[in-house]
């Protein structure tokens, strides 16, 4: 799998300011064999791990069988949604009138955001701009992902530690290309 070498210098700021060193993932960036072209399509979640930077402990926040879809469109937009496979239903069955514990359980087992994406072909990075996000704190952020791509398997790893469940962690999500929907 190809990934950025650990000694490679990265600008890993989660800035909301536009980056000028990343090419927009739009129609102008369609050279054959490009990373951008390889990303386009639909990917299904296979694994999600978080590694605590202080202790090295590896956690499976979405369980052993996460479910989710990652979409990269040819016109430069992306959408990521992932959840634990065993999410429980709201007791009352009403989206807007659930019990507080229903909302807590639902929110800690689900991640979703969408927006434009940008590819740095030379450094093997993709940047997700979070135009909308289930976690409101991410709205408007741009977050870098280190890309590992091997055939139909894609691994995206956070380029810098992020606060998850009270500790700084790096996250890595493995995706497998989805077959076409007939």
C-alpha positions as a LaTeX table, in Angstrom:
\begin{tabular}{lrrr}
\hline
Residue & $x$ (\AA) & $y$ (\AA) & $z$ (\AA) \\
\hline
Unk1 & 0.00 & 0.00 & 0.00 \\
Unk2 & 1.33 & 3.44 & $-0.85$ \\
Unk3 & 1.23 & 6.03 & 1.92 \\
Unk4 & 3.16 & 9.15 & 2.73 \\
Unk5 & 6.45 & 8.22 & 4.40 \\
Unk6 & 6.47 & 9.03 & 8.13 \\
Unk7 & 9.42 & 11.38 & 7.72 \\
Unk8 & 7.66 & 13.40 & 5.00 \\
Unk9 & 6.97 & 16.95 & 6.12 \\
Unk10 & 3.23 & 17.66 & 6.15 \\
Unk11 & 1.26 & 20.81 & 6.71 \\
Unk12 & $-1.31$ & 19.23 & 8.99 \\
Unk13 & $-3.21$ & 22.26 & 10.18 \\
Unk14 & $-6.97$ & 21.89 & 10.30 \\
Unk15 & $-7.36$ & 25.43 & 9.05 \\
Unk16 & $-10.61$ & 26.85 & 7.78 \\
Unk17 & $-8.60$ & 29.09 & 5.41 \\
Unk18 & $-8.35$ & 27.90 & 1.79 \\
Unk19 & $-5.14$ & 26.07 & 0.95 \\
Unk20 & $-3.45$ & 27.20 & $-2.24$ \\
Unk21 & $-1.06$ & 24.24 & $-2.54$ \\
Unk22 & $-3.80$ & 21.66 & $-3.16$ \\
Unk23 & $-5.43$ & 21.37 & $-6.55$ \\
Unk24 & $-9.23$ & 21.48 & $-6.51$ \\
Unk25 & $-10.63$ & 18.06 & $-7.28$ \\
Unk26 & $-12.59$ & 19.32 & $-10.27$ \\
Unk27 & $-12.80$ & 18.50 & $-13.96$ \\
Unk28 & $-9.41$ & 20.11 & $-14.70$ \\
Unk29 & $-7.63$ & 17.44 & $-12.61$ \\
Unk30 & $-8.46$ & 14.33 & $-14.62$ \\
Unk31 & $-5.08$ & 13.09 & $-15.85$ \\
Unk32 & $-5.07$ & 9.32 & $-16.47$ \\
Unk33 & $-3.63$ & 7.36 & $-13.58$ \\
Unk34 & $-4.01$ & 10.19 & $-11.07$ \\
Unk35 & $-4.80$ & 9.70 & $-7.39$ \\
Unk36 & $-7.85$ & 11.86 & $-7.87$ \\
Unk37 & $-9.19$ & 9.57 & $-10.60$ \\
Unk38 & $-8.48$ & 6.50 & $-8.46$ \\
Unk39 & $-10.54$ & 7.95 & $-5.59$ \\
Unk40 & $-13.65$ & 8.70 & $-7.65$ \\
Unk41 & $-16.48$ & 6.32 & $-6.91$ \\
Unk42 & $-18.11$ & 4.65 & $-3.93$ \\
Unk43 & $-16.26$ & 2.91 & $-1.11$ \\
Unk44 & $-17.65$ & 0.70 & 1.70 \\
Unk45 & $-16.26$ & 0.79 & 5.24 \\
Unk46 & $-14.22$ & $-2.28$ & 6.23 \\
Unk47 & $-12.45$ & $-1.20$ & 9.43 \\
Unk48 & $-12.05$ & 1.83 & 11.66 \\
Unk49 & $-9.32$ & 2.15 & 14.28 \\
Unk50 & $-8.19$ & 4.88 & 16.61 \\
Unk51 & $-4.74$ & 4.79 & 18.21 \\
Unk52 & $-4.17$ & 6.73 & 21.43 \\
Unk53 & $-1.00$ & 8.77 & 20.90 \\
Unk54 & $-0.07$ & 8.68 & 24.61 \\
Unk55 & $-0.62$ & 4.97 & 25.33 \\
Unk56 & $-0.56$ & 3.29 & 21.90 \\
Unk57 & $-3.88$ & 1.60 & 22.72 \\
Unk58 & $-5.88$ & 0.69 & 19.60 \\
Unk59 & $-9.65$ & 1.12 & 19.82 \\
Unk60 & $-12.42$ & 0.04 & 17.42 \\
Unk61 & $-14.90$ & 2.93 & 17.91 \\
Unk62 & $-17.43$ & 1.51 & 15.43 \\
Unk63 & $-16.93$ & $-2.11$ & 16.45 \\
Unk64 & $-15.51$ & $-4.98$ & 14.43 \\
Unk65 & $-17.90$ & $-4.54$ & 11.49 \\
Unk66 & $-18.44$ & $-0.84$ & 10.78 \\
Unk67 & $-20.93$ & 0.10 & 8.11 \\
Unk68 & $-20.54$ & 3.11 & 5.90 \\
Unk69 & $-20.12$ & 4.70 & 2.53 \\
Unk70 & $-17.52$ & 7.14 & 1.24 \\
Unk71 & $-18.32$ & 8.85 & $-2.05$ \\
Unk72 & $-15.95$ & 10.89 & $-4.20$ \\
Unk73 & $-17.62$ & 12.53 & $-7.20$ \\
Unk74 & $-15.94$ & 13.54 & $-10.45$ \\
Unk75 & $-17.00$ & 17.14 & $-9.91$ \\
Unk76 & $-15.04$ & 17.49 & $-6.66$ \\
Unk77 & $-17.42$ & 16.65 & $-3.83$ \\
Unk78 & $-17.29$ & 13.92 & $-1.23$ \\
Unk79 & $-19.53$ & 12.45 & 1.44 \\
Unk80 & $-18.56$ & 10.14 & 4.29 \\
Unk81 & $-20.94$ & 8.31 & 6.59 \\
Unk82 & $-20.06$ & 5.53 & 8.98 \\
Unk83 & $-21.72$ & 3.82 & 11.91 \\
Unk84 & $-21.50$ & 0.83 & 14.19 \\
Unk85 & $-23.35$ & $-2.20$ & 12.84 \\
Unk86 & $-25.31$ & $-2.85$ & 16.02 \\
Unk87 & $-26.99$ & 0.53 & 16.58 \\
Unk88 & $-30.17$ & 0.25 & 18.59 \\
Unk89 & $-33.48$ & 1.74 & 17.51 \\
Unk90 & $-35.08$ & 4.65 & 19.35 \\
Unk91 & $-37.55$ & 3.28 & 21.88 \\
Unk92 & $-40.42$ & 5.48 & 20.65 \\
Unk93 & $-39.62$ & 5.26 & 16.95 \\
Unk94 & $-39.78$ & 9.07 & 16.51 \\
Unk95 & $-36.70$ & 10.81 & 15.08 \\
Unk96 & $-37.51$ & 14.12 & 16.78 \\
Unk97 & $-38.90$ & 12.86 & 20.09 \\
Unk98 & $-36.38$ & 10.32 & 21.25 \\
Unk99 & $-35.30$ & 9.94 & 24.85 \\
Unk100 & $-31.99$ & 11.63 & 25.76 \\
Unk101 & $-30.29$ & 8.21 & 26.03 \\
Unk102 & $-31.50$ & 7.38 & 22.48 \\
Unk103 & $-29.74$ & 10.48 & 21.12 \\
Unk104 & $-26.56$ & 9.82 & 23.10 \\
Unk105 & $-26.34$ & 6.21 & 21.89 \\
Unk106 & $-27.05$ & 7.27 & 18.30 \\
Unk107 & $-24.50$ & 10.08 & 18.29 \\
Unk108 & $-21.54$ & 8.08 & 19.61 \\
Unk109 & $-22.01$ & 5.41 & 16.96 \\
Unk110 & $-22.26$ & 7.64 & 13.88 \\
Unk111 & $-19.96$ & 9.97 & 11.91 \\
Unk112 & $-21.01$ & 11.93 & 8.83 \\
Unk113 & $-19.75$ & 14.89 & 6.84 \\
Unk114 & $-19.79$ & 16.15 & 3.24 \\
Unk115 & $-18.28$ & 18.88 & 1.10 \\
Unk116 & $-15.61$ & 19.61 & $-1.49$ \\
Unk117 & $-12.38$ & 17.65 & $-1.57$ \\
Unk118 & $-8.88$ & 18.53 & $-2.77$ \\
Unk119 & $-6.06$ & 16.21 & $-3.80$ \\
Unk120 & $-2.31$ & 16.67 & $-3.42$ \\
Unk121 & $-1.07$ & 14.19 & $-6.03$ \\
Unk122 & 2.63 & 14.63 & $-5.20$ \\
Unk123 & 2.27 & 13.99 & $-1.46$ \\
Unk124 & $-0.53$ & 11.39 & $-1.55$ \\
Unk125 & $-2.97$ & 13.48 & 0.46 \\
Unk126 & $-6.65$ & 14.31 & 0.22 \\
Unk127 & $-8.24$ & 17.19 & 2.07 \\
Unk128 & $-11.91$ & 17.03 & 3.07 \\
Unk129 & $-13.70$ & 20.34 & 3.48 \\
Unk130 & $-16.60$ & 19.83 & 5.85 \\
Unk131 & $-19.42$ & 21.93 & 4.46 \\
Unk132 & $-21.88$ & 19.97 & 6.60 \\
Unk133 & $-21.10$ & 17.68 & 9.51 \\
Unk134 & $-22.99$ & 15.62 & 12.06 \\
Unk135 & $-20.42$ & 16.90 & 14.60 \\
Unk136 & $-21.03$ & 20.68 & 14.48 \\
Unk137 & $-17.47$ & 21.53 & 15.58 \\
Unk138 & $-16.12$ & 20.16 & 12.26 \\
Unk139 & $-18.37$ & 22.33 & 10.07 \\
Unk140 & $-16.17$ & 24.61 & 7.96 \\
Unk141 & $-12.95$ & 22.72 & 8.78 \\
Unk142 & $-10.57$ & 21.24 & 6.26 \\
Unk143 & $-8.97$ & 18.00 & 7.40 \\
Unk144 & $-6.07$ & 16.21 & 5.73 \\
Unk145 & $-6.02$ & 12.49 & 5.18 \\
Unk146 & $-2.96$ & 10.44 & 4.26 \\
Unk147 & $-3.98$ & 8.14 & 1.41 \\
Unk148 & $-2.99$ & 4.50 & 1.08 \\
Unk149 & $-4.36$ & 2.88 & $-2.06$ \\
Unk150 & $-3.86$ & $-0.73$ & $-3.14$ \\
Unk151 & $-6.21$ & $-1.83$ & $-5.91$ \\
Unk152 & $-9.74$ & $-1.78$ & $-4.52$ \\
Unk153 & $-8.62$ & $-1.04$ & $-0.95$ \\
Unk154 & $-8.32$ & 2.52 & 0.33 \\
Unk155 & $-6.90$ & 3.50 & 3.72 \\
Unk156 & $-7.38$ & 7.06 & 4.95 \\
Unk157 & $-5.44$ & 8.11 & 8.04 \\
Unk158 & $-5.70$ & 11.39 & 9.89 \\
Unk159 & $-2.61$ & 13.52 & 9.30 \\
Unk160 & $-2.59$ & 14.78 & 12.88 \\
Unk161 & $-3.99$ & 13.59 & 16.21 \\
Unk162 & $-7.59$ & 14.54 & 16.93 \\
Unk163 & $-9.50$ & 14.61 & 20.21 \\
Unk164 & $-11.69$ & 11.49 & 20.38 \\
Unk165 & $-13.34$ & 10.32 & 23.60 \\
Unk166 & $-11.14$ & 12.48 & 25.83 \\
Unk167 & $-7.72$ & 11.62 & 24.33 \\
Unk168 & $-5.63$ & 12.60 & 21.33 \\
Unk169 & $-5.75$ & 9.82 & 18.76 \\
Unk170 & $-4.93$ & 9.12 & 15.16 \\
Unk171 & $-7.69$ & 7.45 & 13.18 \\
Unk172 & $-7.41$ & 5.08 & 10.24 \\
Unk173 & $-10.35$ & 3.90 & 8.16 \\
Unk174 & $-10.11$ & 1.11 & 5.60 \\
Unk175 & $-12.54$ & 1.16 & 2.70 \\
Unk176 & $-13.17$ & $-1.29$ & $-0.15$ \\
Unk177 & $-14.42$ & $-0.10$ & $-3.54$ \\
Unk178 & $-18.13$ & $-0.87$ & $-3.90$ \\
Unk179 & $-19.31$ & $-2.71$ & $-6.99$ \\
Unk180 & $-21.61$ & $-0.79$ & $-9.33$ \\
Unk181 & $-25.24$ & $-0.62$ & $-8.24$ \\
Unk182 & $-27.25$ & $-2.38$ & $-10.98$ \\
\hline
\end{tabular}
